Every structure is written in C-alpha cells, then in structure tokens.
Coordinates of C-alpha atoms and ligand atoms in Angstrom, one line a residue:
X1096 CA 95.9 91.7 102.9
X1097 CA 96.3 92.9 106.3
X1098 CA 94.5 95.3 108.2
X1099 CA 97.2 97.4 109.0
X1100 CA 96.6 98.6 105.3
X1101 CA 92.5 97.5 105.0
X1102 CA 91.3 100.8 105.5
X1103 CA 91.9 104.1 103.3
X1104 CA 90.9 106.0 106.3
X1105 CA 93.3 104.8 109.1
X1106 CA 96.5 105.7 110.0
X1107 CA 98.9 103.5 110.6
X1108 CA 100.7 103.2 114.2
X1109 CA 104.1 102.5 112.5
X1110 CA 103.8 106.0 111.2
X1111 CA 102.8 109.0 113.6
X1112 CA 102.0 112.4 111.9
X1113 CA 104.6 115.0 113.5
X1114 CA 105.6 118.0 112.4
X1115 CA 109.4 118.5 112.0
X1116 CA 111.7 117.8 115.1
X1117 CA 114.9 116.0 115.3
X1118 CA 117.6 117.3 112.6
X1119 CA 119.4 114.9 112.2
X1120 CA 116.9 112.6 110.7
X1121 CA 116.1 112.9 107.1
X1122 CA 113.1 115.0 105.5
X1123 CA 112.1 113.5 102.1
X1124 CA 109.7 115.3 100.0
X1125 CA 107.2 114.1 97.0
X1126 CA 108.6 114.1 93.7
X1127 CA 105.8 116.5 91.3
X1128 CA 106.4 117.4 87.4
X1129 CA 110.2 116.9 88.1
X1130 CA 111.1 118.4 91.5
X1131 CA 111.2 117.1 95.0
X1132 CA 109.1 119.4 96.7
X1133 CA 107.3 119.1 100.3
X1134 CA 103.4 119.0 101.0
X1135 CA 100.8 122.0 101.0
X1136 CA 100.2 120.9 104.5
X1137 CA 103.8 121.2 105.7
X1138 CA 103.0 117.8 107.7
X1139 CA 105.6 114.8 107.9
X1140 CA 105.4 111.2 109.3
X1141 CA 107.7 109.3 111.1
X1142 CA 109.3 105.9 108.6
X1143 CA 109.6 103.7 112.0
X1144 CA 112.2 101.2 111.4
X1145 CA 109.6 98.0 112.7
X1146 CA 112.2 96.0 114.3
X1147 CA 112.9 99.0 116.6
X1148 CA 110.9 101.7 116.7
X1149 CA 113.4 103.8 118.2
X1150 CA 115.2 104.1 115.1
X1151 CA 113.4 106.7 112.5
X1152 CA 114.3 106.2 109.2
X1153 CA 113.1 109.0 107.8
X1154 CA 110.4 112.1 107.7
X1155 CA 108.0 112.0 104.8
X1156 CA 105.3 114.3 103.3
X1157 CA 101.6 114.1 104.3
X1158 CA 100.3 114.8 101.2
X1159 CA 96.9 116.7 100.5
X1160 CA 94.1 116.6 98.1
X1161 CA 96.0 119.2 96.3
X1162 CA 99.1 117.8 96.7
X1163 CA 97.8 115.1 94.3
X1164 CA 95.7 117.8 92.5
X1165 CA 99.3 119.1 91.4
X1166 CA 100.8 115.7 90.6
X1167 CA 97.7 115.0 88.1
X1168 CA 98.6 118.4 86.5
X1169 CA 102.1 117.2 86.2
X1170 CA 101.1 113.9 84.8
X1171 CA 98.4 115.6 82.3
X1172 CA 101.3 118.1 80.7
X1173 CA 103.8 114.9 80.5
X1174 CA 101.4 112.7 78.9
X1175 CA 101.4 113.6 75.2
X1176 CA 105.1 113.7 75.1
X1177 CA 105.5 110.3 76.7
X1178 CA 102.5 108.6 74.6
X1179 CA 104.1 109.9 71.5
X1180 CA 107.9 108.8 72.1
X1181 CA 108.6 105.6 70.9
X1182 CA 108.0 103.0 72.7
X1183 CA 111.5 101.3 72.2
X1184 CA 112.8 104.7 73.5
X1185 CA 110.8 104.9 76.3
X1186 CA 112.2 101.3 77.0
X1187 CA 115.6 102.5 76.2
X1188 CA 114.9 104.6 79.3
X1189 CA 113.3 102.3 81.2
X1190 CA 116.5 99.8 80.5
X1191 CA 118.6 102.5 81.9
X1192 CA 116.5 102.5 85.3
X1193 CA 116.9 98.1 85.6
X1194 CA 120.7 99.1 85.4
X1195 CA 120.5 101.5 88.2
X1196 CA 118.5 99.5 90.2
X1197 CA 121.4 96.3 90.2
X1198 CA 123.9 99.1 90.7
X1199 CA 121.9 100.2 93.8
X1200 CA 120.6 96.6 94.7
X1201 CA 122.7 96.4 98.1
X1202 CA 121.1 99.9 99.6
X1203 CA 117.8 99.5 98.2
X1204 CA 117.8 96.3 100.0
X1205 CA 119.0 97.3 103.4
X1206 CA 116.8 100.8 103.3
X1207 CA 113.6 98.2 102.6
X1208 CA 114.8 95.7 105.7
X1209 CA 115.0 99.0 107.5
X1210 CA 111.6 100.2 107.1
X1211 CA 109.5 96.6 106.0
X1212 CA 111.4 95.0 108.6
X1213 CA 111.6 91.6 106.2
X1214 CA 115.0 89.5 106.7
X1215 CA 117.9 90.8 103.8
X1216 CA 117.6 87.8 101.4
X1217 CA 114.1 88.3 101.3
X1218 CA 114.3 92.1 100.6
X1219 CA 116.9 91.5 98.5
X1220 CA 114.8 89.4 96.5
X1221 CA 112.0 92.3 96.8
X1222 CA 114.8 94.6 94.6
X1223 CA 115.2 91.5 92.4
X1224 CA 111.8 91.4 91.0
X1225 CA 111.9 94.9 90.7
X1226 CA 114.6 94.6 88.5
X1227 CA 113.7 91.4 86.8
X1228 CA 109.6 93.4 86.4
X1229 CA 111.7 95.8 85.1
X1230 CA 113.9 94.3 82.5
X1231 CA 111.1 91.7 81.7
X1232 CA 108.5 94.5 81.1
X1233 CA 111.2 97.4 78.8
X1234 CA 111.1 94.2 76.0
X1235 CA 107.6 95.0 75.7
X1236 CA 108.5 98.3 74.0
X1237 CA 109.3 96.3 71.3
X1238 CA 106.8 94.3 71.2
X1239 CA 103.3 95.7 72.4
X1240 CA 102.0 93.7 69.9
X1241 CA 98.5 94.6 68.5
X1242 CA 96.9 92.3 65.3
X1243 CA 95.8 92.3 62.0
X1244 CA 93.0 90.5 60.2
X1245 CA 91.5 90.1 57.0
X1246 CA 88.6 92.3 56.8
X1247 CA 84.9 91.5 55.5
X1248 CA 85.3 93.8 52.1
X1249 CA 87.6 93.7 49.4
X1250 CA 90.3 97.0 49.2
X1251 CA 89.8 97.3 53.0
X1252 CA 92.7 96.7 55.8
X1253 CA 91.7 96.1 59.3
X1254 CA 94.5 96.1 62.5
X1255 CA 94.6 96.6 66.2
X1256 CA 96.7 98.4 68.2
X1257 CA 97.3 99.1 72.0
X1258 CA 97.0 102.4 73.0
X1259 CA 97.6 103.9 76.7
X1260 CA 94.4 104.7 79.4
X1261 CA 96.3 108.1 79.7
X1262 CA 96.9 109.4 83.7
X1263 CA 97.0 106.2 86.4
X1264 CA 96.6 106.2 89.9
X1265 CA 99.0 103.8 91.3
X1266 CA 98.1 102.8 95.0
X1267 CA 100.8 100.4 96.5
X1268 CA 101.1 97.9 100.1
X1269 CA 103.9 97.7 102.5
X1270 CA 104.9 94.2 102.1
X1271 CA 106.6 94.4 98.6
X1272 CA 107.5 97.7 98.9
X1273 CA 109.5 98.0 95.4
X1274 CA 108.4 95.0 94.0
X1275 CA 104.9 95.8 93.7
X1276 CA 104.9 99.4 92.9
X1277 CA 107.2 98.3 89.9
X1278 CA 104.5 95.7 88.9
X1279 CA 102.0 98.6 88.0
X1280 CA 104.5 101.7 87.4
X1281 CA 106.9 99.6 84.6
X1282 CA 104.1 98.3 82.6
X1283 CA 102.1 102.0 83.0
X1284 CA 105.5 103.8 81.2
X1285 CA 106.4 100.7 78.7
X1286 CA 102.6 101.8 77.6
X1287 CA 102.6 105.2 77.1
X1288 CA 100.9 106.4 80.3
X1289 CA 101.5 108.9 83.1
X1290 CA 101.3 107.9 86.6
X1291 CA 100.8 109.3 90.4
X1292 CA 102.6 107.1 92.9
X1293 CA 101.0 106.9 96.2
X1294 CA 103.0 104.0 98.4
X1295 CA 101.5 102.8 101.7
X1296 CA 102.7 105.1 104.7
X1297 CA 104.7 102.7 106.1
X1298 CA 106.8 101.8 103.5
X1299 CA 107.5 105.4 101.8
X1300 CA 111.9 104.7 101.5
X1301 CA 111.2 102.0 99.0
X1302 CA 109.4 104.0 96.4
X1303 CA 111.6 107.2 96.7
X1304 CA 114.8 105.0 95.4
X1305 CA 112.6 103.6 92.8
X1306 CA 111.2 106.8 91.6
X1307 CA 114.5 108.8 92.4
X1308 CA 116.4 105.8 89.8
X1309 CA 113.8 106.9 87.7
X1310 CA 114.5 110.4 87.5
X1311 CA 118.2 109.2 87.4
X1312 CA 117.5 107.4 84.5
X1313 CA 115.7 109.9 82.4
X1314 CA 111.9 109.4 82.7
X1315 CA 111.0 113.0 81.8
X1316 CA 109.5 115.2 84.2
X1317 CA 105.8 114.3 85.2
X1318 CA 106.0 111.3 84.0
X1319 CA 106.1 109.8 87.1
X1320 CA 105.0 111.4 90.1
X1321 CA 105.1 110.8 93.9
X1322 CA 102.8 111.3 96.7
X1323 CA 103.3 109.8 100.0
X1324 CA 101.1 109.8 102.5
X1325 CA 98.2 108.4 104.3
X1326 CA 94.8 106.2 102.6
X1327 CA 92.4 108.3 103.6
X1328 CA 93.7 111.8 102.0
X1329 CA 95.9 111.1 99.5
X1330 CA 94.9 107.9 98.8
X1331 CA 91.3 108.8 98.9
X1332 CA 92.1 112.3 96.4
X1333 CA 94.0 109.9 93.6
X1334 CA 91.1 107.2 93.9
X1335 CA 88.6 110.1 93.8
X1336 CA 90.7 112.2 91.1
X1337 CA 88.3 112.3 87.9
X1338 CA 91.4 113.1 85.9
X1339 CA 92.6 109.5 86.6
X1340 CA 91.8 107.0 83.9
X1341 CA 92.6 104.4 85.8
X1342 CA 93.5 103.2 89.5
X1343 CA 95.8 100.2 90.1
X1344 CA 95.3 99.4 93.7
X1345 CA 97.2 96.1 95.9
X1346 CA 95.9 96.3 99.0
X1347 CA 92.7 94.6 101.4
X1348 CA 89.5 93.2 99.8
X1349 CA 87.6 95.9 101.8
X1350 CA 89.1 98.7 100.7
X1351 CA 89.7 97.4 97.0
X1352 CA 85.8 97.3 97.3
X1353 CA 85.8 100.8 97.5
X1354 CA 88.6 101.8 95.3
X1355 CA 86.4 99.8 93.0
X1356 CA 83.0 101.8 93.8
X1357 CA 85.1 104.9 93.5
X1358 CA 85.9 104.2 90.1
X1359 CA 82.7 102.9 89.1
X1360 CA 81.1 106.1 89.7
X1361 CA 83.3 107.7 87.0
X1362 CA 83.8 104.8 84.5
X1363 CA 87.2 105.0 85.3
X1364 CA 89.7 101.6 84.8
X1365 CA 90.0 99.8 87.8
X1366 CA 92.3 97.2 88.3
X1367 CA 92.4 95.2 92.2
X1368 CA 94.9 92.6 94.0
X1369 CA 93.2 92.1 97.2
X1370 CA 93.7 89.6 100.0
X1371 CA 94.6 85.8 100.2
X1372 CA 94.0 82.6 102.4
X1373 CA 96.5 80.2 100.2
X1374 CA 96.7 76.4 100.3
X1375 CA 99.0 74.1 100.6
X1376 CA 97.6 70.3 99.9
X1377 CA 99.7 67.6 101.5
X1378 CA 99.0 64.1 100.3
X1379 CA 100.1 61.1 101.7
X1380 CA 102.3 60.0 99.3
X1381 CA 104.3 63.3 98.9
X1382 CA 107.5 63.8 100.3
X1383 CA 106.7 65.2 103.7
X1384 CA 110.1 66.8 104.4
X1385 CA 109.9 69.0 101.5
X1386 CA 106.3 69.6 102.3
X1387 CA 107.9 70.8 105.5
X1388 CA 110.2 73.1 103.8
X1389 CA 107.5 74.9 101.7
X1390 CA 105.3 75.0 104.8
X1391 CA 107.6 76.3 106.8
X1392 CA 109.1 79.0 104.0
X1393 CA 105.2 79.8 102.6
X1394 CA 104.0 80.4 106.1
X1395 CA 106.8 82.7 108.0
X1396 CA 108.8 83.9 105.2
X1397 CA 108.0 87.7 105.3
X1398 CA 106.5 86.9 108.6
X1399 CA 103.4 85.2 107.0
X1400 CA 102.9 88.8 105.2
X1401 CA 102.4 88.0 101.9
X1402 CA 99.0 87.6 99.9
X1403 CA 100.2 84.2 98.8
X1404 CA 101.8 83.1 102.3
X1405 CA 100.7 79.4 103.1
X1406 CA 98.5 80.5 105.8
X1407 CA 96.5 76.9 105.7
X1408 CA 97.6 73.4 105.2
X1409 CA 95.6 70.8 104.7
X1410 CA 97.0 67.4 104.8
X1411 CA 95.8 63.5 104.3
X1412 CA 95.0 62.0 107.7
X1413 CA 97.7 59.5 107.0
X1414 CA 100.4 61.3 107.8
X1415 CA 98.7 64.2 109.2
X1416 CA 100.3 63.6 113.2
X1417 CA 103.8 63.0 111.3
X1418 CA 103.2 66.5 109.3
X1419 CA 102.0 68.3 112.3
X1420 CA 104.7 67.2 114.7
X1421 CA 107.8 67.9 112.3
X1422 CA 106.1 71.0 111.2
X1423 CA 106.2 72.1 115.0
X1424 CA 110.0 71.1 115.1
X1425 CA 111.0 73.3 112.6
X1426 CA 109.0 75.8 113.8
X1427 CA 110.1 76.5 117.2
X1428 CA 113.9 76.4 115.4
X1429 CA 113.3 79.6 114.0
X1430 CA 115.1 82.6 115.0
X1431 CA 112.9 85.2 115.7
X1432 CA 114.7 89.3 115.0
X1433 CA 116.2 92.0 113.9
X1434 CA 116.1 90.8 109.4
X1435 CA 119.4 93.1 109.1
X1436 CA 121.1 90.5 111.2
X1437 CA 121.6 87.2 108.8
X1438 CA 121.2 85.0 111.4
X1439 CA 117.3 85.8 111.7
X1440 CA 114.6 83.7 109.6
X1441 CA 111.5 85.8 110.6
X1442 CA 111.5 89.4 111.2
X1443 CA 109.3 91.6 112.6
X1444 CA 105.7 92.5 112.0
X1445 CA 104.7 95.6 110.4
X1446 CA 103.6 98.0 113.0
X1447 CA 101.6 97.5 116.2
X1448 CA 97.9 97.9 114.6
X1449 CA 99.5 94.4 113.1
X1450 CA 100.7 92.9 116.0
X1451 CA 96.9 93.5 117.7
X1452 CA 95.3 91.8 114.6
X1453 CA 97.4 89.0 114.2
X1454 CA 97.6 88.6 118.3
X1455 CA 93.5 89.2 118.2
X1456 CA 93.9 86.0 115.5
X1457 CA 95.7 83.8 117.8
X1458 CA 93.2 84.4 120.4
X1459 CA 90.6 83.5 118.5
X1460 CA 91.8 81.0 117.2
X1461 CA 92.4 79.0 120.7
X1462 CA 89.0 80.4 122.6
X1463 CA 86.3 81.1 119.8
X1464 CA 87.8 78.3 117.3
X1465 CA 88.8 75.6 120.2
X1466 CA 92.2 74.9 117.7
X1467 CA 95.2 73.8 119.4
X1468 CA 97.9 75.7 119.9
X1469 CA 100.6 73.8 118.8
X1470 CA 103.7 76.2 118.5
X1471 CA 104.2 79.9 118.9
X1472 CA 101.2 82.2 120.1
X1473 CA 103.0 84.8 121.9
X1474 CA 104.8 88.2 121.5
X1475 CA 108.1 88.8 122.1
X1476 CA 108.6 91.8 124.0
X1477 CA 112.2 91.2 125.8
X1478 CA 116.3 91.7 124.8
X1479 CA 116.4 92.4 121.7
X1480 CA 113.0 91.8 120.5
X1481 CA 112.0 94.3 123.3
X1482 CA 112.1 97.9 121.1
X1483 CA 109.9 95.7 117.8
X1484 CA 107.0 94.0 116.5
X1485 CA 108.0 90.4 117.1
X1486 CA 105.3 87.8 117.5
X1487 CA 106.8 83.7 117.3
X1488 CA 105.9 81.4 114.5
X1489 CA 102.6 80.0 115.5
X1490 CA 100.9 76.7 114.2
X1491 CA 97.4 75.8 115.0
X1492 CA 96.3 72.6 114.5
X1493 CA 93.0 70.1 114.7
X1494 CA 91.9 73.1 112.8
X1495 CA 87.9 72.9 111.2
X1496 CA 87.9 74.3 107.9
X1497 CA 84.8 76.6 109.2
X1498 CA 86.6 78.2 111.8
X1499 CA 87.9 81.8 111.3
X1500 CA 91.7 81.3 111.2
X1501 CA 90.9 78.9 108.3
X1502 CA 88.8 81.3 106.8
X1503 CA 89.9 84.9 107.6
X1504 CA 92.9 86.6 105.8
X1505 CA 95.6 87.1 109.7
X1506 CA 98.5 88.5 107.8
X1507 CA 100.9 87.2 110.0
X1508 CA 103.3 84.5 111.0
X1509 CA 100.5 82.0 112.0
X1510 CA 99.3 79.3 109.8
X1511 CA 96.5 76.3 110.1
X1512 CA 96.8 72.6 109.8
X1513 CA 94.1 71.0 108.6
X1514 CA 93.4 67.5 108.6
X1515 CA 91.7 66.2 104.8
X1516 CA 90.0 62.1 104.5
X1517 CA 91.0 62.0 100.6
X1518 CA 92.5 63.9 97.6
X1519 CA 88.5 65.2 96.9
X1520 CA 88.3 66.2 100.4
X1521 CA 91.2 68.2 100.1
X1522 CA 90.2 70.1 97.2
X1523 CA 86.9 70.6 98.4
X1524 CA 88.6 72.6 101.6
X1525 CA 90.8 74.0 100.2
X1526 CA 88.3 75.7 97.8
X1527 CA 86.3 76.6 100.5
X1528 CA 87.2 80.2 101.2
X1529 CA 86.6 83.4 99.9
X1530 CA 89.7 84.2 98.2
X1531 CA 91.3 82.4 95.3
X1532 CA 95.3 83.2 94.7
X1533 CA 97.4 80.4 95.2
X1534 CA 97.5 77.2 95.9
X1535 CA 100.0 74.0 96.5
X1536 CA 100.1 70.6 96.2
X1537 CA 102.8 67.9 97.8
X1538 CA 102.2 64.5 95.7
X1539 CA 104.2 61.8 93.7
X1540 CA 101.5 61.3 91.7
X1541 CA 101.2 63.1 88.5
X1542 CA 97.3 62.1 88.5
X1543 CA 96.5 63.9 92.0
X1544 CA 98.8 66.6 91.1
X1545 CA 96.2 67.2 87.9
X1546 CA 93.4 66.9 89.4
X1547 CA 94.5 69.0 92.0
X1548 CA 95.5 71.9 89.3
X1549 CA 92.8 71.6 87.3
X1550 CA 90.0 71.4 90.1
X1551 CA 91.5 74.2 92.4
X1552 CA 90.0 77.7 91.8
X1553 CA 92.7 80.3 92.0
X1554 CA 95.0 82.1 89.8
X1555 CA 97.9 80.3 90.9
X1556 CA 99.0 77.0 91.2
X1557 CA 102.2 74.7 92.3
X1558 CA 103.3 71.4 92.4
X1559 CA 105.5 69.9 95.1
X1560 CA 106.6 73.6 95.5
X1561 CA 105.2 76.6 98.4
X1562 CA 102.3 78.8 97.9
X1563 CA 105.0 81.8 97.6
X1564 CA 107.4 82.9 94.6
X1565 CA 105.5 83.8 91.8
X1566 CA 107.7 84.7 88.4
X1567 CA 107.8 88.3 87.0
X1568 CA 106.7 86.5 83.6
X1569 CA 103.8 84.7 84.6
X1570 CA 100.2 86.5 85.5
X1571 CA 99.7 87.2 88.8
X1572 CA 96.3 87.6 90.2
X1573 CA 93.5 85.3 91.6
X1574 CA 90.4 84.7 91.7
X1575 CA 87.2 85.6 93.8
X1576 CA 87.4 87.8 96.3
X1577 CA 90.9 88.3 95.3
X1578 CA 91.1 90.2 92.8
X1579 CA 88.7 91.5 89.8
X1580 CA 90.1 89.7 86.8
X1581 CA 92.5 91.4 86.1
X1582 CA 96.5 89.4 85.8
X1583 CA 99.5 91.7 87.2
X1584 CA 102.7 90.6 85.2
X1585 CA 103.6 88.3 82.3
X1586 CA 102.4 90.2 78.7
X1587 CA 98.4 90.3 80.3
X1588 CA 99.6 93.0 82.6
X1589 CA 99.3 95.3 79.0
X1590 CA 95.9 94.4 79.2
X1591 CA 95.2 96.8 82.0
X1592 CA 97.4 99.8 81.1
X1593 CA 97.1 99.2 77.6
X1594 CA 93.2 99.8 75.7
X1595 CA 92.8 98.4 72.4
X1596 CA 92.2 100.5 69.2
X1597 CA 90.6 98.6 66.2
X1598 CA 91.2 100.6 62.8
X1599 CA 89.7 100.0 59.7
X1600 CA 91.2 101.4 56.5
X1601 CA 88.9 101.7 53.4
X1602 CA 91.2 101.9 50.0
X1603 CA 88.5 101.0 47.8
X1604 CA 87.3 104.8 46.8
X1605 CA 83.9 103.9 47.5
X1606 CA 81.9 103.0 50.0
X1607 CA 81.5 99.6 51.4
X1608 CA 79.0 99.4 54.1
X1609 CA 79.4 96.2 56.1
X1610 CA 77.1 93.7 57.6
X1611 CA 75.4 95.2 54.0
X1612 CA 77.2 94.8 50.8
X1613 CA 78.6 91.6 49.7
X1614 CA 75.8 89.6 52.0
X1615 CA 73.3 87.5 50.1
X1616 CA 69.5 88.3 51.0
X1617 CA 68.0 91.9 52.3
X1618 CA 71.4 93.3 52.3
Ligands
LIG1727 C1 102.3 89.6 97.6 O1 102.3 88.8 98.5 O2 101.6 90.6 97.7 O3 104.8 85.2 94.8 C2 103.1 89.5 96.4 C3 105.3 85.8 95.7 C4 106.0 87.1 95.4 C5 104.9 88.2 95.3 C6 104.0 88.3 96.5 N1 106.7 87.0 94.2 O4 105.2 85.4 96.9

C-alpha cells in the first residue's frame, strides 16, 4: 500500500499534531472499557478533509503507550465474559450493529467522503461491505463449525472445536476506512475475542461510527476498544503489547514486515494484507471496450488507491495501439474533484506525503523509466482543486515490464500499459512482480481465460471483469509479498481469529494408549 501509511513511525501530513484550538470543531476521544475518554497525553490531530484542507473535520486523540496499556486492560476484564456468551448471542448483537449501520449508511458515507476524500458511490459502497462483512460474518455464530472423527480406540470420541486467540490488536489503512476495520473487528467478536482498534490517522471519523454503532448495539464494554492515533506510538505499543495474542495489520509490505518481526519475537498471531501491483491481461480477442471500462474503473476508482487497483495493463500487441489510444480518451474525460459533488469520478489523494510519492512516481517514470506519458502527469492546484490533493489520471505507456512503475506499488491514479507478444508472454509479466493479489483477464476464449487462472500466482483472480471488487464471502488475500497466507473474509477468515482445540474423550474406564494398543507388532 502507499507510503503515506508505509511507515509506523511517520506522521502523516493530512494530520498535524495540535493541541486544542478552534471550538467550534469537534473533539472526539478514544473509546476504553466502555467510555469515550481523551489521551494521557492530552494531544489531538487535525481529520483534514483531503479535498480541502481548509475544512477540519474533526480533533482526535493522540494516544500513548499507556493509552493502549489501558485499552488491553479493558479488553483482558471483557474477555471471559464475551468468550463464554454464546456465540449466536454475541451474533444476535452483532446483527443488531448491521441494522444500525443501514440506518446510518447515508452519514457514515458522507463523514468517510469527508475525510478519505473517495467519490460518494464509492464510499457508499465502503459502508456496504461493512455491512454486508457484517451480516455475512454474525451467521457464523451459528455456525463456527469445528469436526468430529472416528477415533483410533474403541469407547473413545474425538472432536474439534474453534476457540478464540483471546486480546487482538487490530491495525487498520485509510483507504477502506470502515470496510477494512470490519473485515478483522466482525470476525474477532463472532469468535469470542477482545480487540484494540487502532485506525490509520488519517481516517479516524470512519472507525468512531463503527465502534460508536457498536456500543449502540450492545457489544459490552471492553469488548471493543479504540485508540486513535499515529503508527509509531500507538501503533507501535499494540504491535509491541505482549498481552496481544494476535495483531491483524492492512497496511505496506515494509511495515507488515515489522509488524511481523514484532510478533515473532513473542510468538504472538500474526496475520498481514500488504501492498499490490494488480494485472489486468488484455487479449486480442476480448472485447476491448469493456476492457476499457475495467481499466478505466480498476485504475482511478478510489484514485488508483486500492491494493487491488489495476495499476498495470498488459495487453496483446494486436490491439495494443487501439487499447492505448481509447484508454487515453476515456481518461482525459474524467472529472477530476471534490467526491461529495456527484459529478466527480476521481477524488482527491490522501494527503500531501501522497501527492509527493505518487508525483515522485510520474517522474520517474518519464526520466529514469523513458515511458511515455500518454495522459495525465500533473497536479491540479487551481479553482476548485486549488485548497486539495488532486493529481489527473495519468497513463504511461511503451512501458518495460522491468521498469519501476511496472514494478513498484505508486498508490495513486496512475497506471501502466504494457505491450505482451502472446497469451504466455502475458502471464509471464504479469507474474513478474513481487506482489501477488489480483489479477484480470479480458478474453472470449474460455481456454486463455483457464490458463490464465490457473497459471497466474495471486489470491485473486477475474475474468472479463476489473482487478477491483472483491466479495465479502470469498477470501481475500494474496500471495507473495502480499500477504503471509493468511485469507481476510469468506469462512477462512475464522482461521485467523479462531485456534483449533482437538478433544479426545476416553469412555472406556481404562486406559487406551494410542499409537500402542490395538497395533500389531512391538506395540
Ligand atoms: C483494498 O484495496 O485494500 O476488492 C481493499 C476491492 C475491495 C476491497 C479493496 N472490495 O477492491
């Protein structure tokens, strides 16, 4: 993922640490054991509204090391009441908070354009999968299925069951700012656990409504706990915290790295969704329009930041100059603004460390690279775009599938055509990056389209559709330096915040020693 959010240690420009001025704007506070309380350090940051950073959304906590120490506490006292409830009742409860969050869809949606800066359909789809995570996820609290099997000796049961980790550390990104903290923080309660929240800094609005439905809905208190805040203290004191079984982290392959080593040193649970550099394949017998389409919507919607945004294409020399020069059409036709208005297809960028990244990208990519510049390349810094973080759709094309901005994750609204001899060439580009999440192929034929899915090394794979829109019921997770094995969503999401428990139960009155008894030879 991007950069603005690579490093633990780094404060984001979006946010600027202040202490309190301005009355009139809104001081929220973190949410610990059951009460919305402010941080030790009295410190706030500014939730800069991206499209214009005059507007301040909101003043929220700089949390502590002992901000989080506290919100541990409150998990550890919440936690044997929540593992022993039910599980249908603690989806009873968790129904209750889907319900609140369709009430509140509308508000949730504008608050998250407000501070993500991402158009409203596209935030509104953001609430959508929170909700759908949501709903999806509560079955599972009558379900968590575990097995049972015959067992080696006679008058002897045997069974597994899924049992929770116990506290999680759940570290969240800017770009899906309810939609991914729901991903870890729905399945966490469906399994019994206790959680500390810690969103990125720049997108703090979108987890308050989620955890303040959840308090509306009756999660109990310390169930779930919030602490906003920057990477490099509260981030660093829940990755850090030896209390935490287990840290869910979404965020760059760098710092994921060192969540990771973090956790290693403890033996703690350590689950990763790192960065992208997605595919789309365009043969040249597809149907190029709607290869446009997906280009178009997997490359700039959310601005290009996504982890699966189509961020290269690599298309059959055939119709490579027809793909290129359509693709450029449609991209200079995009309205470039404010996402509250609903006439704008991209919005802004996330802050102003982004726009020097993804600007720093298109650099490289004309000088260092030699790409051409097709479409785009520029900032827009005039009108209304003058107050935001606007950079123009931007295309490269002739692009080497060695140079860096076919390579390196930019985060941005700028994607990559690359020109492929055959469907083997192709696949052999497109696997030829570090990352592994999604992937796309435009074809008629069903024989390409298999090869392609079956040769392609990622988690995720479409046919004659974008790289972008993954389902709340399918896993989501890649492959390399994406992610560490671990599948967000679908049932395997239980897999992380669930540990198995295999039980044996001896009815026999005796003992029965297996591997032993019952075995022919030196048994
Ligand atoms: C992300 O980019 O971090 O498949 C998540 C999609 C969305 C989720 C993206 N449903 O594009």
């Amino acid at each position: 993922m991007a950069q603005a959010k690579k490093s633990l240690a780094k404060t984001t420009s979006k946010t600027q640490s202040r202490t309190a001025s301005r009355p009139s704007v809104k001081n929220y506070q973190n949410y610990i054991g059951g009460k919305w309380v402010p941080s030790e350090s009295g410190e706030v940051s500014e939730n800069i509204n991206p499209a214009d950073t005059q507007d301040i959304i909101g003043r929220f906590p700089l949390s502590t090391p002992q901000d989080v120490n506290k919100a541990v506490n409150a998990a550890r006292e919440a936690y044997d009441g929540w593992r022993n409830m039910p599980a249908p009742k603690r989806a009873e409860i968790l129904f209750r908070l889907g319900e609140i969050l369709i009430r509140d869809k509308e508000t949730f949606t504008a608050d998250m354009t407000r501070e993500m800066g991402k158009v409203l359909k596209e935030a509104g789809g953001d609430v959508q999968e929170a909700i759908d995570c949501t709903y999806y996820t509560a079955g599972e609290g009558r379900r968590l299925h575990g097995f049972t099997t015959p067992a080696e000796m006679p008058d002897k049961f045997a069974m597994c069951v899924r049992q929770p980790v116990g506290l999680c550390g759940l570290i969240t990104p800017w770009n899906f700012p309810m939609a991914i903290p729901s991903w870890k923080l729905i399945p966490a309660l469906v399994c019994g656990n206790t959680v500390v929240l810690k969103p990125a800094e720049d997108t703090p609005l979108s987890s308050y409504n989620l955890v303040h439905a959840c308090e509306e809905a009756g999660i109990p208190p310390g169930v779930v706990n919030l602490v906003t805040g920057e990477g490099e203290s509260a981030g660093a004191a829940i990755t850090n915290h030896t209390a935490l079984r287990l840290i869910s982290f979404t965020g760059s392959t760098e710092t994921g790295r060192t969540v990771a080593s973090s956790c290693a040193e403890r033996n703690a649970i350590c689950s990763l969704e790192m960065g992208g550099k997605n595919v789309i394949i365009v043969m040249d017998d597809g149907d190029i329009d709607l290869a446009i389409e997906g280009a178009i919507w997997g490359a700039f919607g959310t601005s290009g930041q996504r982890c699966t945004a189509s961020s290269r294409l690599v298309v059959h020399k055939k119709v490579y100059k027809q793909f290129s020069k359509k693709l450029v059409e449609r991209a200079k036709a995009l309205r470039v603004g404010n996402g509250a208005d609903p006439k704008t297809d991209v919005g802004p960028v996330i802050n102003a460390d982004a726009v020097k990244k993804i600007m720093s990208y298109i650099d490289i990519g004309q000088k260092e690279d030699g790409a051409t510049l097709a479409c785009g390349g520029r900032r827009l810094t005039r009108g209304d775009h003058a107050r935001g973080h606007f950079i123009e759709p931007t295309v490269f094309t002739d692009v080497a599938p060695d140079m860096r901005i076919a390579q390196e994750e930019i985060f941005g609204p700028v994607t990559a055509v690359i020109p492929a001899k055959s469907l083997d060439d192709a696949i052999e580009i497109a696997n030829g990056v570090r990352y592994g999440l999604s992937a796309a192929i435009y074809t008629s034929d069903v024989n390409q389209a298999f090869r392609a899915m079956n040769d392609m090394y990622t988690g995720i794979f479409y046919v004659n559709a974008s790289t972008i829109g993954a389902e709340v019921h399918l896993p989501f997770g890649g492959t390399k330096a994406t992610g560490n094995g671990h599948r967000e969503a679908g049932t395997q999401v239980l897999d992380i915040f669930s540990e198995w428990k295999s039980i044996y139960v001896d009815y026999s009155g005796k003992l029965q020693r297996a591997q032993i008894d019952m075995v022919e030879g030196l048994g």
